[in-house]
Coordinates of C-alpha atoms and ligand atoms in Angstrom, one line a residue:
M1 CA 62.6 -101.7 -85.8
S2 CA 61.2 -99.4 -83.0
V3 CA 62.9 -97.0 -81.0
I4 CA 63.6 -98.0 -77.3
A5 CA 64.4 -95.7 -74.9
F6 CA 65.8 -98.3 -71.6
I7 CA 66.1 -96.4 -68.5
G8 CA 67.9 -98.0 -65.6
L9 CA 71.0 -100.4 -67.3
G10 CA 71.9 -101.9 -63.1
K11 CA 71.4 -105.6 -62.6
M12 CA 68.0 -106.3 -64.7
G13 CA 67.5 -104.0 -67.2
L14 CA 70.8 -104.2 -68.9
P15 CA 70.3 -107.7 -69.6
M16 CA 67.4 -106.0 -70.7
A17 CA 67.8 -103.8 -73.1
Q18 CA 71.1 -106.6 -73.9
R19 CA 67.5 -108.2 -75.0
L20 CA 65.5 -105.8 -76.9
A21 CA 69.3 -105.1 -78.8
G22 CA 69.2 -108.4 -79.3
A23 CA 66.0 -108.8 -81.4
G24 CA 67.0 -106.0 -83.7
H25 CA 65.6 -102.6 -81.5
D26 CA 67.4 -99.0 -81.3
V27 CA 68.0 -99.0 -78.2
R28 CA 69.2 -96.3 -76.6
G29 CA 70.3 -96.3 -72.7
V30 CA 70.4 -94.1 -69.5
E31 CA 71.9 -95.2 -66.7
L32 CA 73.0 -92.3 -64.3
N33 CA 76.3 -94.5 -62.6
P34 CA 79.6 -94.6 -64.6
V35 CA 80.2 -97.6 -63.5
A36 CA 77.3 -99.2 -64.9
A37 CA 77.5 -96.9 -67.9
A38 CA 80.5 -98.2 -68.8
E39 CA 79.1 -101.6 -68.5
A40 CA 76.7 -101.0 -70.9
E41 CA 78.2 -99.6 -73.6
L42 CA 81.1 -102.5 -73.2
A43 CA 78.5 -104.7 -74.2
G44 CA 76.7 -102.7 -77.1
I45 CA 74.1 -100.6 -75.5
R46 CA 74.1 -97.3 -76.8
I47 CA 74.4 -94.1 -74.0
H48 CA 72.8 -91.7 -74.0
S49 CA 73.3 -88.4 -71.5
T50 CA 70.1 -87.1 -70.4
A51 CA 66.4 -89.4 -70.3
V52 CA 65.1 -87.1 -72.6
E53 CA 67.2 -87.2 -75.5
A54 CA 67.1 -90.8 -74.9
A55 CA 63.0 -90.1 -74.9
E56 CA 62.4 -88.1 -78.1
H57 CA 60.6 -89.9 -80.8
A58 CA 60.7 -92.9 -79.0
D59 CA 58.2 -95.9 -80.0
A60 CA 59.0 -96.9 -76.6
V61 CA 60.8 -95.9 -72.8
I62 CA 60.7 -98.4 -70.5
T63 CA 62.2 -97.5 -66.7
M64 CA 64.1 -100.1 -65.0
L65 CA 65.1 -98.1 -61.5
P66 CA 65.2 -99.1 -57.7
T67 CA 62.5 -97.3 -56.3
G68 CA 58.8 -95.3 -56.8
A69 CA 60.8 -92.3 -55.8
H70 CA 62.8 -92.6 -59.2
V71 CA 60.3 -93.3 -61.1
R72 CA 58.3 -90.6 -59.9
E73 CA 61.6 -87.9 -60.5
L74 CA 62.5 -89.2 -63.9
L75 CA 58.2 -89.5 -64.9
T76 CA 56.9 -86.8 -63.1
G77 CA 57.2 -82.8 -62.3
P78 CA 57.8 -79.5 -64.6
D79 CA 60.7 -81.1 -66.0
G80 CA 59.4 -85.4 -66.0
L81 CA 59.5 -87.0 -68.9
F82 CA 55.5 -86.8 -69.2
A83 CA 55.9 -82.8 -69.2
R84 CA 57.9 -83.6 -72.4
A85 CA 56.8 -86.9 -74.5
S86 CA 54.3 -87.3 -77.8
A87 CA 51.0 -88.6 -77.7
H88 CA 53.1 -92.3 -79.4
T89 CA 55.3 -92.7 -77.0
L90 CA 54.3 -95.8 -74.8
F91 CA 55.8 -95.7 -71.0
L92 CA 56.8 -99.1 -69.5
D93 CA 57.2 -98.4 -65.5
S94 CA 59.0 -102.4 -64.9
S95 CA 61.0 -101.4 -61.7
T96 CA 59.1 -103.0 -58.7
I97 CA 57.0 -99.5 -57.3
D98 CA 53.9 -99.8 -54.6
V99 CA 50.8 -99.9 -56.1
D100 CA 49.9 -96.2 -55.8
S101 CA 52.0 -95.1 -56.8
A102 CA 51.9 -97.2 -60.4
K103 CA 48.5 -95.7 -60.4
E104 CA 48.9 -92.6 -60.4
F105 CA 51.2 -92.8 -63.0
H106 CA 48.4 -94.5 -64.8
V107 CA 46.0 -90.8 -63.8
L108 CA 49.0 -88.7 -65.1
A109 CA 49.6 -90.0 -68.2
A110 CA 46.0 -90.4 -69.1
A111 CA 45.8 -86.8 -68.3
R112 CA 48.6 -85.9 -70.2
G113 CA 46.8 -87.7 -73.3
L114 CA 50.1 -90.7 -73.0
R115 CA 50.1 -93.8 -72.7
F116 CA 51.1 -95.8 -69.6
V117 CA 51.4 -99.7 -68.0
D118 CA 52.8 -100.8 -65.1
A119 CA 55.0 -103.6 -66.4
P120 CA 56.3 -105.4 -63.0
V121 CA 58.6 -108.5 -63.7
S122 CA 59.5 -112.3 -62.1
G123 CA 62.6 -114.1 -62.8
G124 CA 65.1 -112.7 -61.4
V125 CA 68.7 -111.6 -63.7
G126 CA 69.6 -114.8 -64.5
K127 CA 66.3 -115.6 -66.5
A128 CA 66.8 -111.7 -67.5
A129 CA 69.9 -112.0 -69.8
A130 CA 68.3 -115.6 -71.4
G131 CA 65.3 -113.6 -71.9
T132 CA 62.5 -115.6 -69.9
L133 CA 60.8 -113.0 -67.8
T134 CA 57.5 -113.5 -66.3
F135 CA 56.0 -109.8 -67.3
M136 CA 52.6 -109.0 -65.3
I137 CA 50.8 -106.7 -67.0
G138 CA 48.6 -102.9 -65.7
G139 CA 46.6 -101.0 -68.0
T140 CA 43.9 -100.9 -70.9
D141 CA 43.4 -103.8 -73.5
E142 CA 45.1 -101.5 -76.4
D143 CA 48.1 -99.9 -74.3
Y144 CA 48.2 -103.9 -73.2
A145 CA 48.5 -105.0 -76.8
R146 CA 50.9 -102.8 -77.5
A147 CA 53.3 -103.3 -74.7
K148 CA 53.3 -107.1 -75.4
V149 CA 54.9 -106.4 -78.7
F150 CA 58.2 -104.3 -77.0
V151 CA 58.3 -107.2 -74.0
E152 CA 58.4 -110.5 -75.8
P153 CA 62.1 -110.3 -77.0
M154 CA 62.8 -110.3 -72.9
A155 CA 59.7 -112.6 -71.7
A156 CA 58.8 -116.3 -71.3
K157 CA 55.3 -115.1 -70.3
I158 CA 53.2 -112.4 -70.4
V159 CA 50.2 -112.0 -68.2
H160 CA 47.7 -108.5 -68.8
T161 CA 47.0 -108.7 -65.1
G162 CA 44.0 -106.6 -65.5
A163 CA 44.0 -102.5 -64.8
G164 CA 46.9 -99.9 -63.8
G165 CA 48.1 -100.9 -61.2
T166 CA 47.2 -104.2 -60.8
G167 CA 50.9 -105.6 -62.5
Q168 CA 52.7 -104.1 -59.3
A169 CA 49.9 -105.8 -57.4
A170 CA 50.5 -109.5 -59.0
K171 CA 54.1 -108.8 -58.1
I172 CA 54.4 -107.8 -54.4
V173 CA 52.0 -109.9 -53.2
N174 CA 53.7 -112.9 -55.3
N175 CA 57.1 -111.9 -53.5
M176 CA 55.1 -111.7 -49.9
I177 CA 54.3 -115.2 -50.4
F178 CA 58.2 -115.8 -51.7
G179 CA 59.3 -113.7 -48.3
I180 CA 57.1 -115.7 -45.8
C181 CA 58.4 -119.4 -47.6
L182 CA 61.4 -118.2 -47.8
A183 CA 61.5 -117.6 -43.8
A184 CA 59.5 -120.5 -43.2
T185 CA 62.4 -122.9 -45.2
C186 CA 64.8 -121.3 -43.1
E187 CA 63.4 -121.4 -40.1
G188 CA 62.4 -125.2 -40.5
L189 CA 66.1 -125.6 -41.6
L190 CA 67.2 -124.3 -38.0
L191 CA 65.3 -126.4 -36.5
A192 CA 66.2 -129.8 -38.9
E193 CA 69.9 -129.4 -38.3
R194 CA 69.5 -128.7 -34.5
L195 CA 67.1 -131.8 -34.5
D196 CA 70.3 -133.7 -35.8
L197 CA 68.8 -134.2 -39.5
A198 CA 71.2 -134.0 -42.5
P199 CA 70.4 -130.3 -44.6
D200 CA 70.5 -133.2 -47.8
V201 CA 68.7 -136.1 -46.3
F202 CA 65.8 -133.0 -45.4
Y203 CA 65.8 -131.8 -49.0
D204 CA 65.6 -134.7 -50.2
I205 CA 62.0 -135.5 -48.7
A206 CA 61.5 -131.6 -48.8
V207 CA 60.7 -131.4 -52.1
S208 CA 58.9 -133.8 -52.5
S209 CA 56.0 -133.7 -49.2
S210 CA 53.9 -130.3 -48.1
G211 CA 57.2 -128.6 -46.8
E212 CA 58.1 -128.3 -51.0
N213 CA 58.8 -124.3 -52.1
F214 CA 60.4 -121.9 -53.8
A215 CA 62.9 -120.9 -52.1
L216 CA 63.1 -124.9 -51.0
R217 CA 63.9 -126.5 -54.0
E218 CA 65.7 -123.7 -55.9
W219 CA 67.2 -121.5 -53.6
Y220 CA 67.4 -123.9 -50.7
P221 CA 69.2 -122.5 -48.1
A222 CA 71.7 -124.6 -46.3
P223 CA 75.0 -124.4 -48.6
G224 CA 76.4 -127.2 -51.0
V225 CA 72.9 -129.2 -51.2
V226 CA 71.2 -127.5 -54.5
A227 CA 74.7 -126.5 -56.8
A228 CA 73.1 -123.4 -58.6
A229 CA 71.4 -122.3 -55.0
P230 CA 73.1 -118.7 -53.2
S231 CA 73.7 -120.7 -50.1
S232 CA 76.1 -122.4 -52.0
H233 CA 77.8 -119.9 -53.1
D234 CA 78.8 -118.4 -50.4
Y235 CA 75.5 -116.9 -50.0
A236 CA 76.5 -114.1 -53.2
P237 CA 73.0 -112.3 -53.9
G238 CA 70.7 -112.7 -56.6
F239 CA 68.0 -111.2 -54.7
T240 CA 69.5 -108.6 -51.8
S241 CA 67.9 -109.2 -48.4
T242 CA 67.7 -105.0 -48.9
L243 CA 65.2 -105.7 -52.2
L244 CA 63.3 -108.5 -50.8
L245 CA 62.7 -106.0 -47.4
K246 CA 61.6 -103.7 -50.2
D247 CA 59.3 -105.8 -51.1
L248 CA 57.5 -107.0 -48.1
S249 CA 56.7 -102.8 -47.0
L250 CA 55.8 -102.7 -50.2
A251 CA 53.1 -105.2 -49.6
L252 CA 52.4 -103.7 -45.7
Q253 CA 51.6 -100.3 -47.5
A254 CA 48.9 -101.7 -49.9
G255 CA 48.1 -103.9 -46.9
A256 CA 47.3 -100.7 -44.4
G257 CA 45.9 -99.6 -47.5
T258 CA 43.2 -101.8 -47.9
D259 CA 42.4 -103.2 -44.8
T260 CA 44.0 -106.1 -44.3
S261 CA 46.4 -107.3 -41.3
L262 CA 49.3 -109.3 -42.3
D263 CA 50.8 -110.7 -39.3
T264 CA 52.9 -113.6 -41.4
A265 CA 53.9 -111.2 -43.3
R266 CA 55.0 -108.1 -41.1
A267 CA 56.9 -111.0 -38.5
V268 CA 58.9 -112.4 -41.9
H269 CA 59.9 -108.1 -42.2
T270 CA 61.0 -107.8 -39.1
L271 CA 63.8 -109.9 -39.5
Y272 CA 64.8 -108.6 -42.9
T273 CA 64.7 -105.3 -40.8
R274 CA 67.1 -106.7 -38.6
M275 CA 69.4 -108.4 -40.7
V276 CA 69.8 -105.2 -43.3
E277 CA 69.7 -102.4 -39.7
D278 CA 73.1 -105.0 -38.7
G279 CA 74.5 -104.1 -42.3
A280 CA 73.7 -107.8 -44.2
G281 CA 71.3 -106.2 -46.4
G282 CA 73.6 -106.9 -49.2
Y283 CA 73.5 -110.9 -48.2
D284 CA 71.6 -113.1 -50.0
C285 CA 68.3 -113.1 -49.3
T286 CA 69.2 -116.6 -48.2
A287 CA 71.1 -115.9 -45.5
L288 CA 68.8 -115.5 -43.3
L289 CA 69.4 -119.2 -42.4
P290 CA 72.7 -118.3 -40.8
A291 CA 71.7 -114.5 -39.6
L292 CA 68.9 -116.6 -37.4
A293 CA 71.7 -119.4 -36.4
G294 CA 74.3 -116.5 -35.7
R295 CA 76.7 -117.2 -38.4
L296 CA 77.0 -114.8 -41.0
G297 CA 80.8 -116.1 -41.3
E298 CA 83.4 -113.4 -42.6
R299 CA 83.6 -116.2 -46.4
T300 CA 79.9 -115.3 -46.2
A301 CA 80.3 -111.5 -45.5
A302 CA 83.1 -111.3 -48.7
A303 CA 80.2 -112.9 -50.3
A304 CA 78.5 -110.0 -49.7
H305 CA 80.3 -107.0 -51.7
R306 CA 80.8 -108.9 -54.2
P307 CA 79.8 -106.3 -57.0
Ligands
LIG401 P1 70.0 -101.8 -59.4 O1 70.5 -101.2 -58.8 O2 70.7 -103.0 -60.6 O3 69.9 -101.3 -61.0 C1 69.0 -100.0 -61.4 C2 70.0 -99.1 -62.2 O4 68.8 -97.1 -62.1 C3 71.1 -98.3 -60.7 O5 71.8 -98.8 -61.8 C4 71.3 -96.8 -60.6 O6 72.2 -96.3 -61.2 C5 69.7 -96.8 -62.6 N1 69.4 -95.4 -62.0 C6 68.2 -94.8 -60.8 N2 68.0 -93.8 -61.0 C7 68.2 -93.1 -62.3 C8 68.3 -92.2 -63.4 N3 67.2 -91.3 -63.5 N4 68.2 -92.3 -64.9 C9 69.1 -93.5 -64.8 N5 69.3 -95.1 -64.3 C10 68.8 -94.7 -62.9 O7 68.3 -102.2 -59.6 P2 68.1 -104.0 -60.5 O8 68.1 -105.2 -59.1 O9 68.2 -104.2 -61.8 O10 66.4 -103.8 -60.2 C11 65.6 -102.8 -60.9 C12 64.3 -102.9 -60.2 O11 63.4 -104.3 -60.6 C13 63.9 -102.8 -59.1 O12 62.5 -102.4 -58.9 C14 63.9 -104.4 -58.3 O13 62.7 -104.3 -57.2 C15 63.2 -104.6 -59.5 N6 63.1 -106.2 -60.0 C16 65.2 -106.8 -59.3 C17 65.3 -108.8 -60.0 C18 66.4 -108.6 -59.8 O14 66.5 -110.2 -59.2 N7 67.3 -107.8 -58.7 C19 64.1 -109.2 -59.8 C20 62.9 -108.7 -59.7 C21 62.4 -106.8 -60.3

């Protein structure tokens, strides 16, 4: 059994922490939002009032926070966890953040003799609860080997992506490709509809044709065809438009930093910027289809604001 401080018990963090507790680890939770903290306590996660207290003598500190700025505030700086941690503790950041910040955290940790891996995940809330996430881990061979033991109860697949920062690189590239495929699928479905093609008929064809992709197969954006897709549940998120926009922004930032023109990703980024600016950031990302069609209705809007 290990002592694991788990910081950020939101939509992903809570089910991940529950998997670790279920595997017999001593999980110390930290969550700033009192509603989420109360939910975590009800779910059996012991809540500590400060991250410093939770991290004391911990074998691992796992962060699952909204953005790189949140991770930076927690780990770095004079009162951050890096300033107080012992060399024994392994830091795993599973948040999706920019590659440059992840690389910087590796450097800052190493300068203090600490161990850090970037360990973002793919799979969403359902796979977090089932313990079947994919982990992409950037860091040294030795730190990867240690990290693997901690993430096993949460994962169906664990990949050592290479040096520090490559975990985030894998995550950002994957989600950029997903976003492009989703936007292409939404535009295609709108065109199909206007050409009088029934969505279920088109699904039947496309799912076994060259237009097939994850967003089309699993998260079909037209309602009533794929029962488990958010579109069949009033576009209740799932994966919000705001989070996809964040990931597309991270991809464009990485593109700018590597002189890589990402014209398609930029176009999709514009579509989701518009959605978020129109107050639709809480919709599932597949609600791009009704947004493009100009019919984000009241039923859908109500679903977007469900907790
Ligand atoms: P979320 O907003 O539901 O959870 C983040 C939690 O962190 C919030 O509850 C917030 O109160 C808490 N928090 C912020 N700062 C804190 C601090 N200093 N100390 C303690 N708690 C703090 O977000 P989420 O959907 O769980 O996503 C978390 C991360 O995982 C994001 O980086 C996201 O991009 C990534 N991700 C999300 C999904 C998904 O499907 N939701 C999938 C893969 C990766």
